[in-house]
Short mmCIF file of C-alpha atoms in Angstrom, two decimals:
data_model
loop_
_atom_site.label_atom_id
_atom_site.label_comp_id
_atom_site.label_asym_id
_atom_site.label_seq_id
_atom_site.Cartn_x
_atom_site.Cartn_y
_atom_site.Cartn_z
CA MET I 13 39.25 19.97 25.38
CA ARG I 14 37.45 18.74 28.20
CA ARG I 15 40.58 15.50 28.95
CA ALA I 16 42.87 18.20 28.36
CA CYS I 17 41.26 19.88 30.91
CA TYR I 18 40.43 16.64 33.62
CA LEU I 19 44.08 15.70 32.84
CA LEU I 20 45.13 19.22 34.44
CA GLY I 21 43.60 18.40 37.58
CA LEU I 22 45.11 15.13 37.62
CA LEU I 23 48.89 16.96 37.09
CA GLY I 24 47.92 19.84 39.17
CA CYS I 25 46.16 17.37 42.53
CA GLY I 26 48.97 15.16 42.08
CA LEU I 27 51.54 17.66 42.22
CA TRP I 28 50.18 18.74 45.41
CA TYR I 29 50.13 15.44 47.11
CA LEU I 30 54.18 14.89 46.37
CA LEU I 31 54.33 19.02 47.69
CA CYS I 32 52.98 18.64 50.91
CA GLY I 33 51.55 15.13 51.73
CA SER I 34 49.11 15.78 53.16
CA TYR I 35 45.54 13.45 53.55
CA LEU I 36 43.24 16.00 51.85
CA GLY I 37 45.42 15.59 48.86
CA TRP I 38 45.68 12.02 48.59
CA MET I 39 42.19 11.78 48.67
CA LEU I 40 41.55 14.32 46.39
CA LEU I 41 44.13 12.88 44.28
CA LEU I 42 42.03 8.90 44.54
CA SER I 43 39.13 11.50 43.84
CA MET I 44 40.03 12.42 40.32
CA LEU I 45 41.19 8.63 39.68
CA ALA I 46 38.14 7.73 40.12
CA LEU I 47 36.23 10.40 38.64
CA PRO I 48 36.45 9.12 35.09
CA TRP I 49 35.32 5.22 36.01
CA LEU I 50 32.67 6.78 38.10
CA SER I 51 30.88 8.51 35.04
CA LEU I 52 31.73 5.51 32.69
CA LEU I 53 29.72 3.09 34.74
CA LEU I 54 27.15 5.93 35.40
CA SER I 55 26.69 6.36 31.39
CA LEU I 56 26.83 2.28 30.81
CA PRO I 57 22.63 1.99 30.47
CA ALA I 58 22.55 4.96 28.40
CA LEU I 59 25.56 3.70 25.89
CA LEU I 60 24.20 0.48 25.67
CA GLY I 61 20.83 1.68 24.86
CA PHE I 62 22.04 4.44 22.41
CA ARG I 63 20.76 4.94 18.81
CA MET I 64 21.58 7.91 16.17
CA ALA I 65 19.74 8.76 13.43
CA PRO I 66 19.63 11.87 11.38
CA THR I 67 16.14 13.82 10.50
CA GLY I 68 14.84 16.37 8.12
CA PRO I 69 12.25 17.43 5.63
CA ASP I 70 11.06 14.18 4.06
CA ALA I 71 10.70 16.10 0.67
CA LEU I 72 11.93 19.35 -1.19
CA SER I 73 11.65 21.09 -4.13
CA PRO I 74 14.41 21.98 -6.29
CA GLY I 75 16.19 25.13 -5.18
CA GLU I 76 14.30 24.68 -1.82
CA SER I 77 16.65 24.92 1.22
CA GLY I 78 16.39 21.69 4.01
CA THR I 79 17.66 21.85 7.45
CA LEU I 80 19.16 18.30 8.70
CA LEU I 81 19.85 17.28 12.11
CA LEU I 82 21.39 14.60 13.78
CA LEU I 83 19.44 13.18 16.52
CA GLY I 84 20.28 10.24 19.48
CA SER I 85 17.64 8.86 21.70
CA CYS I 86 18.35 6.24 24.46
CA ASN I 87 16.34 5.82 27.81
CA ALA I 88 18.75 7.50 29.90
CA PRO I 89 20.58 11.17 30.21
CA MET I 90 21.54 11.90 26.69
CA PRO I 91 24.54 11.16 27.34
CA PRO I 92 27.58 13.78 24.89
CA PHE I 93 27.39 12.64 21.38
CA ARG I 94 28.83 13.20 17.44
CA GLY I 95 28.82 12.42 13.97
CA ARG I 96 28.53 13.65 10.52
CA ILE I 97 25.14 14.02 8.22
CA LEU I 98 26.08 11.88 4.72
CA LEU I 99 23.43 11.98 1.65
CA ARG I 100 24.31 9.30 -1.26
CA ASN I 101 22.30 10.08 -4.32
CA LEU I 102 20.45 7.27 -5.21
CA ARG I 103 20.29 8.04 -8.98
CA THR I 104 24.25 8.90 -9.90
CA GLY I 105 25.49 7.40 -6.43
CA ALA I 106 27.02 10.36 -5.26
CA ARG I 107 28.23 11.67 -1.78
CA GLN I 108 28.11 14.44 -0.02
CA TYR I 109 28.59 15.47 3.69
CA TYR I 110 25.66 17.71 5.03
CA ASP I 111 27.15 21.18 5.46
CA GLU I 112 24.73 23.31 8.68
CA GLU I 113 26.23 26.96 7.01
CA LYS I 114 25.50 26.36 3.31
CA LEU I 115 22.58 23.75 4.42
CA PHE I 116 21.01 21.27 1.52
CA THR I 117 20.34 23.17 -1.36
CA PRO I 118 19.36 20.63 -4.28
CA THR I 119 19.40 22.08 -7.78
CA CYS I 120 17.72 18.74 -9.38
CA CYS I 121 15.20 16.26 -8.11
CA GLY I 122 16.36 12.72 -7.12
CA GLY I 123 16.05 11.00 -4.23
CA TYR I 124 18.54 10.75 -1.55
CA GLU I 125 19.17 8.39 1.42
CA ILE I 126 20.87 10.43 4.46
CA THR I 127 22.83 8.28 6.84
CA VAL I 128 25.59 8.87 9.80
CA GLU I 129 29.40 8.38 9.65
CA LYS I 130 31.84 8.46 12.42
CA GLY I 131 29.03 8.29 14.64
CA ARG I 132 30.46 8.15 18.59
CA VAL I 133 28.99 8.61 21.61
CA ALA I 134 30.84 9.40 24.64
CA ASP I 135 30.10 8.81 28.60
CA TYR I 136 29.05 11.67 30.66
CA LEU I 137 32.36 13.49 31.17
CA ASP I 138 33.06 13.42 27.03
CA LEU I 139 36.18 11.92 28.53
CA PHE I 140 36.12 7.72 26.65
CA SER I 141 34.05 7.96 23.57
CA PHE I 142 32.40 4.42 21.79
CA PRO I 143 31.15 3.75 18.21
CA VAL I 144 28.03 4.15 17.38
CA ARG I 145 26.40 1.00 16.78
CA ARG I 146 22.74 1.79 16.75
CA LYS I 147 22.60 4.21 13.12
CA GLU I 148 19.13 4.59 11.32
CA SER I 149 18.55 6.13 7.84
CA GLN I 150 16.65 8.27 6.54
CA ARG I 151 15.36 8.62 2.81
CA LEU I 152 15.03 12.48 1.08
CA LEU I 153 13.13 13.22 -2.65
CA VAL I 154 13.46 16.02 -4.24
CA ARG I 155 10.38 16.13 -6.43
CA PRO I 156 9.76 17.94 -9.91
CA ARG I 157 8.53 20.84 -10.57
CA PRO I 158 5.49 20.36 -13.36
CA GLN I 159 6.99 21.53 -16.96
CA PRO I 160 4.55 22.37 -19.65
CA ILE I 161 5.24 20.67 -23.19
CA ALA I 162 4.82 23.47 -25.60
CA ASP I 163 4.53 20.63 -29.29
CA LEU I 164 1.75 18.55 -27.35
CA PRO I 165 -0.13 17.03 -29.79
CA GLU I 166 -3.98 17.02 -29.14
CA LEU I 167 -5.45 15.02 -26.73
CA LEU I 168 -8.67 12.93 -27.89
CA PRO I 169 -12.79 14.41 -26.77
CA LYS I 170 -13.78 12.80 -23.46
CA THR I 171 -15.81 8.84 -25.44
CA CYS I 172 -17.81 6.56 -23.50
CA VAL I 173 -16.44 3.47 -25.11
CA SER I 174 -17.84 1.11 -22.81
CA TRP I 175 -19.12 0.75 -19.61
CA LYS I 176 -18.60 -1.46 -16.57
CA PRO I 177 -20.31 -2.06 -13.31
CA SER I 178 -20.25 0.31 -10.69
CA ARG I 179 -18.98 0.41 -6.99
CA SER I 180 -21.46 2.44 -6.07
CA PRO I 181 -25.21 1.53 -6.31
CA PHE I 182 -25.58 5.25 -7.55
CA GLY I 183 -25.47 6.26 -10.91
CA GLU I 184 -26.77 8.13 -13.92
CA ASN I 185 -26.82 4.49 -16.35
CA HIS I 186 -27.90 1.09 -15.05
CA GLU I 187 -27.73 -2.05 -16.79
CA LEU I 188 -30.67 -4.87 -16.21
CA ARG I 189 -29.67 -7.91 -15.38
CA PRO I 190 -31.17 -11.23 -13.82
CA TYR I 191 -31.19 -11.43 -10.24
CA ARG I 192 -27.49 -13.59 -8.27
CA PRO I 193 -27.18 -14.67 -5.08
CA GLY I 194 -25.53 -11.82 -3.40
CA ASP I 195 -27.32 -8.98 -5.08
CA GLY I 196 -29.41 -6.30 -2.23
CA LEU I 197 -32.97 -6.91 -2.58
CA ASN I 198 -32.70 -2.92 -2.79
CA THR I 199 -31.09 -3.30 -6.12
CA VAL I 200 -34.37 -5.13 -7.53
CA HIS I 201 -36.32 -3.62 -10.26
CA TRP I 202 -39.84 -5.35 -8.43
CA LYS I 203 -42.07 -3.98 -11.16
CA LEU I 204 -40.90 -5.55 -13.63
CA SER I 205 -39.76 -8.46 -12.56
CA ALA I 206 -43.38 -8.58 -11.60
CA LYS I 207 -44.34 -8.06 -15.52
CA THR I 208 -41.87 -10.85 -16.37
CA GLY I 209 -42.18 -12.94 -13.34
CA GLN I 210 -38.08 -13.15 -12.90
CA LEU I 211 -36.16 -10.98 -10.63
CA THR I 212 -34.31 -8.31 -12.60
CA VAL I 213 -31.55 -6.30 -11.63
CA ARG I 214 -30.30 -2.68 -11.96
CA GLU I 215 -26.43 -2.52 -11.63
CA ALA I 216 -25.20 0.88 -12.00
CA GLN I 217 -23.12 1.56 -14.28
CA GLU I 218 -20.31 3.48 -15.40
CA PRO I 219 -17.69 4.08 -18.19
CA VAL I 220 -14.82 2.56 -18.95
CA LYS I 221 -12.34 5.74 -19.10
CA GLU I 222 -9.63 6.02 -21.53
CA THR I 223 -5.98 5.12 -21.46
CA ALA I 224 -2.87 7.45 -22.43
CA CYS I 225 0.47 5.50 -22.81
CA LEU I 226 3.50 7.71 -20.91
CA THR I 227 7.38 6.59 -22.41
CA LEU I 228 10.16 7.96 -20.82
CA THR I 229 14.05 6.76 -20.45
CA LEU I 230 16.33 7.76 -16.96
CA SER I 231 19.28 7.92 -19.27
CA GLY I 232 21.20 11.95 -19.64
CA THR I 233 22.42 14.11 -17.56
CA ASP I 234 20.60 15.29 -14.14
CA GLU I 235 19.01 18.31 -15.61
CA THR I 236 17.29 15.91 -18.64
CA VAL I 237 15.67 13.60 -15.86
CA ASP I 238 14.47 16.74 -13.85
CA LYS I 239 13.16 18.12 -17.44
CA THR I 240 11.51 14.70 -18.47
CA LEU I 241 9.93 14.45 -14.81
CA GLY I 242 8.53 17.33 -14.26
CA GLN I 243 7.19 16.88 -17.99
CA LEU I 244 5.15 13.56 -17.19
CA LEU I 245 4.24 15.63 -13.91
CA TRP I 246 2.61 18.58 -16.05
CA LEU I 247 1.31 16.06 -18.30
CA GLY I 248 0.33 12.87 -16.27
CA SER I 249 -1.72 16.03 -13.98
CA LEU I 250 -3.41 17.49 -17.45
CA LEU I 251 -4.34 14.01 -18.27
CA LEU I 252 -6.20 12.97 -15.04
CA GLU I 253 -8.03 16.09 -15.29
CA LYS I 254 -8.98 14.53 -18.42
CA ASP I 255 -10.40 11.71 -16.77
CA MET I 256 -8.25 9.51 -17.93
CA GLU I 257 -6.05 6.82 -17.08
CA LEU I 258 -2.07 6.31 -17.20
CA ASP I 259 -0.18 3.65 -18.78
CA ILE I 260 4.06 4.57 -16.72
CA LEU I 261 6.48 3.25 -18.72
CA ALA I 262 9.98 4.20 -17.98
CA ALA I 263 13.18 2.30 -19.26
CA GLY I 264 15.58 2.15 -16.36
CA ALA I 265 18.47 -0.11 -15.52
CA GLN I 266 16.69 -2.56 -14.10
CA GLY I 267 14.70 -2.90 -17.46
CA THR I 268 11.39 -1.85 -17.86
CA LEU I 269 9.43 0.13 -14.92
CA SER I 270 5.22 -0.74 -15.49
CA GLN I 271 3.22 2.31 -13.42
CA HIS I 272 -0.63 2.51 -13.40
CA ALA I 273 -2.00 5.42 -12.34
CA ALA I 274 -5.93 6.46 -11.95
CA THR I 275 -4.96 8.85 -9.34
CA ARG I 276 -3.00 12.24 -8.66
CA GLN I 277 -1.92 10.62 -5.72
CA ALA I 278 -0.93 7.29 -7.43
CA LEU I 279 1.01 9.84 -9.82
CA ASP I 280 2.49 10.96 -7.31
CA LYS I 281 3.56 7.72 -5.83
CA ALA I 282 5.07 6.11 -9.29
CA ILE I 283 7.29 9.66 -9.47
CA ASP I 284 8.96 9.35 -5.93
CA LEU I 285 9.77 5.51 -7.50
CA LEU I 286 11.32 7.30 -10.48
CA LEU I 287 13.58 9.18 -8.33
CA THR I 288 15.15 6.34 -6.40
CA LEU I 289 15.69 4.17 -9.39
CA PRO I 290 19.72 4.10 -10.60
CA ALA I 291 21.04 6.23 -13.60
CA LEU I 292 21.99 4.51 -16.34
CA GLU I 293 24.33 5.60 -19.21
CA SER I 294 21.67 5.43 -22.58
CA ALA I 295 18.09 3.29 -23.34
CA PRO I 296 16.26 3.87 -25.93
CA PRO I 297 12.23 5.10 -24.27
CA PRO I 298 10.20 1.30 -24.21
CA GLU I 299 7.50 0.47 -26.65
CA PRO I 300 4.16 1.82 -25.37
CA THR I 301 0.99 -0.42 -24.55
CA PRO I 302 -1.97 -0.45 -26.18
CA ALA I 303 -3.72 2.72 -25.08
CA GLU I 304 -6.24 5.35 -26.80
CA TRP I 305 -3.25 8.18 -26.74
CA HIS I 306 0.77 7.95 -26.47
CA TYR I 307 3.37 10.54 -25.76
CA CYS I 308 7.42 9.72 -25.67
CA LEU I 309 9.27 12.00 -23.13
CA GLY I 310 11.90 13.58 -23.04
CA VAL I 311 12.24 12.98 -26.68
CA ASN I 312 10.41 14.15 -30.09
CA PRO I 313 7.73 12.24 -30.49
#
């Protein structure tokens, strides 16, 4: 549109000069001819340092809508720019363009890479257009919702199978052992050391947590994987509340992925990694590791 307006203005100045032959018409025609090159010269610092990147939420839930925007940055006044936002499903490889009217509303969990396609930047008058070379990307995770498991086997009762030295010097249980170089003097049991004639240390102990092994496969439809990861989130949170640690084994396109989670943050991080793995056609669940409790997600055990 701006190019058409400029060409009409240039044509009008040329006709005026040809019909009137005035000095003012000549100067106006020269100004119109020089205007695009002046705009390009003034836009050069912005064009050379221009960057384009998509922006939006880092995480969504299935059914939640997210708004994505296209942003530009440079060390000069912002020139006009345009482009399209492309979302690529990291699991299936499916590609879709972002629609500003419909927004982005995923129906299943998954990981998406957001990039810019057909990005172009123009001079300040929007007469010259150039492809953008510096484009950044963003990752968007659609995290699963917890899905309870109806036929869950009975969990083991809390039992202390063994103890290990605690990182904290405080605890309800302690173990007496000989003094070793590097031990703090505040941990020495002075009364017992005086009786035995040898330095004895009271070392705080903490129970060794039981381990639950959860196996799963990332094959199947988006709905199947969504249900499996939702069950993993629900069951993993339940086991962590039972003071158990998790060994998560997932069969993926690149083999078996093994992850250990002892906290809710570690569980969320493990699920985030599973969301970005590519899909595979079919694969049996991995063999479980030795653990006190095992459950196979997505398959009736």
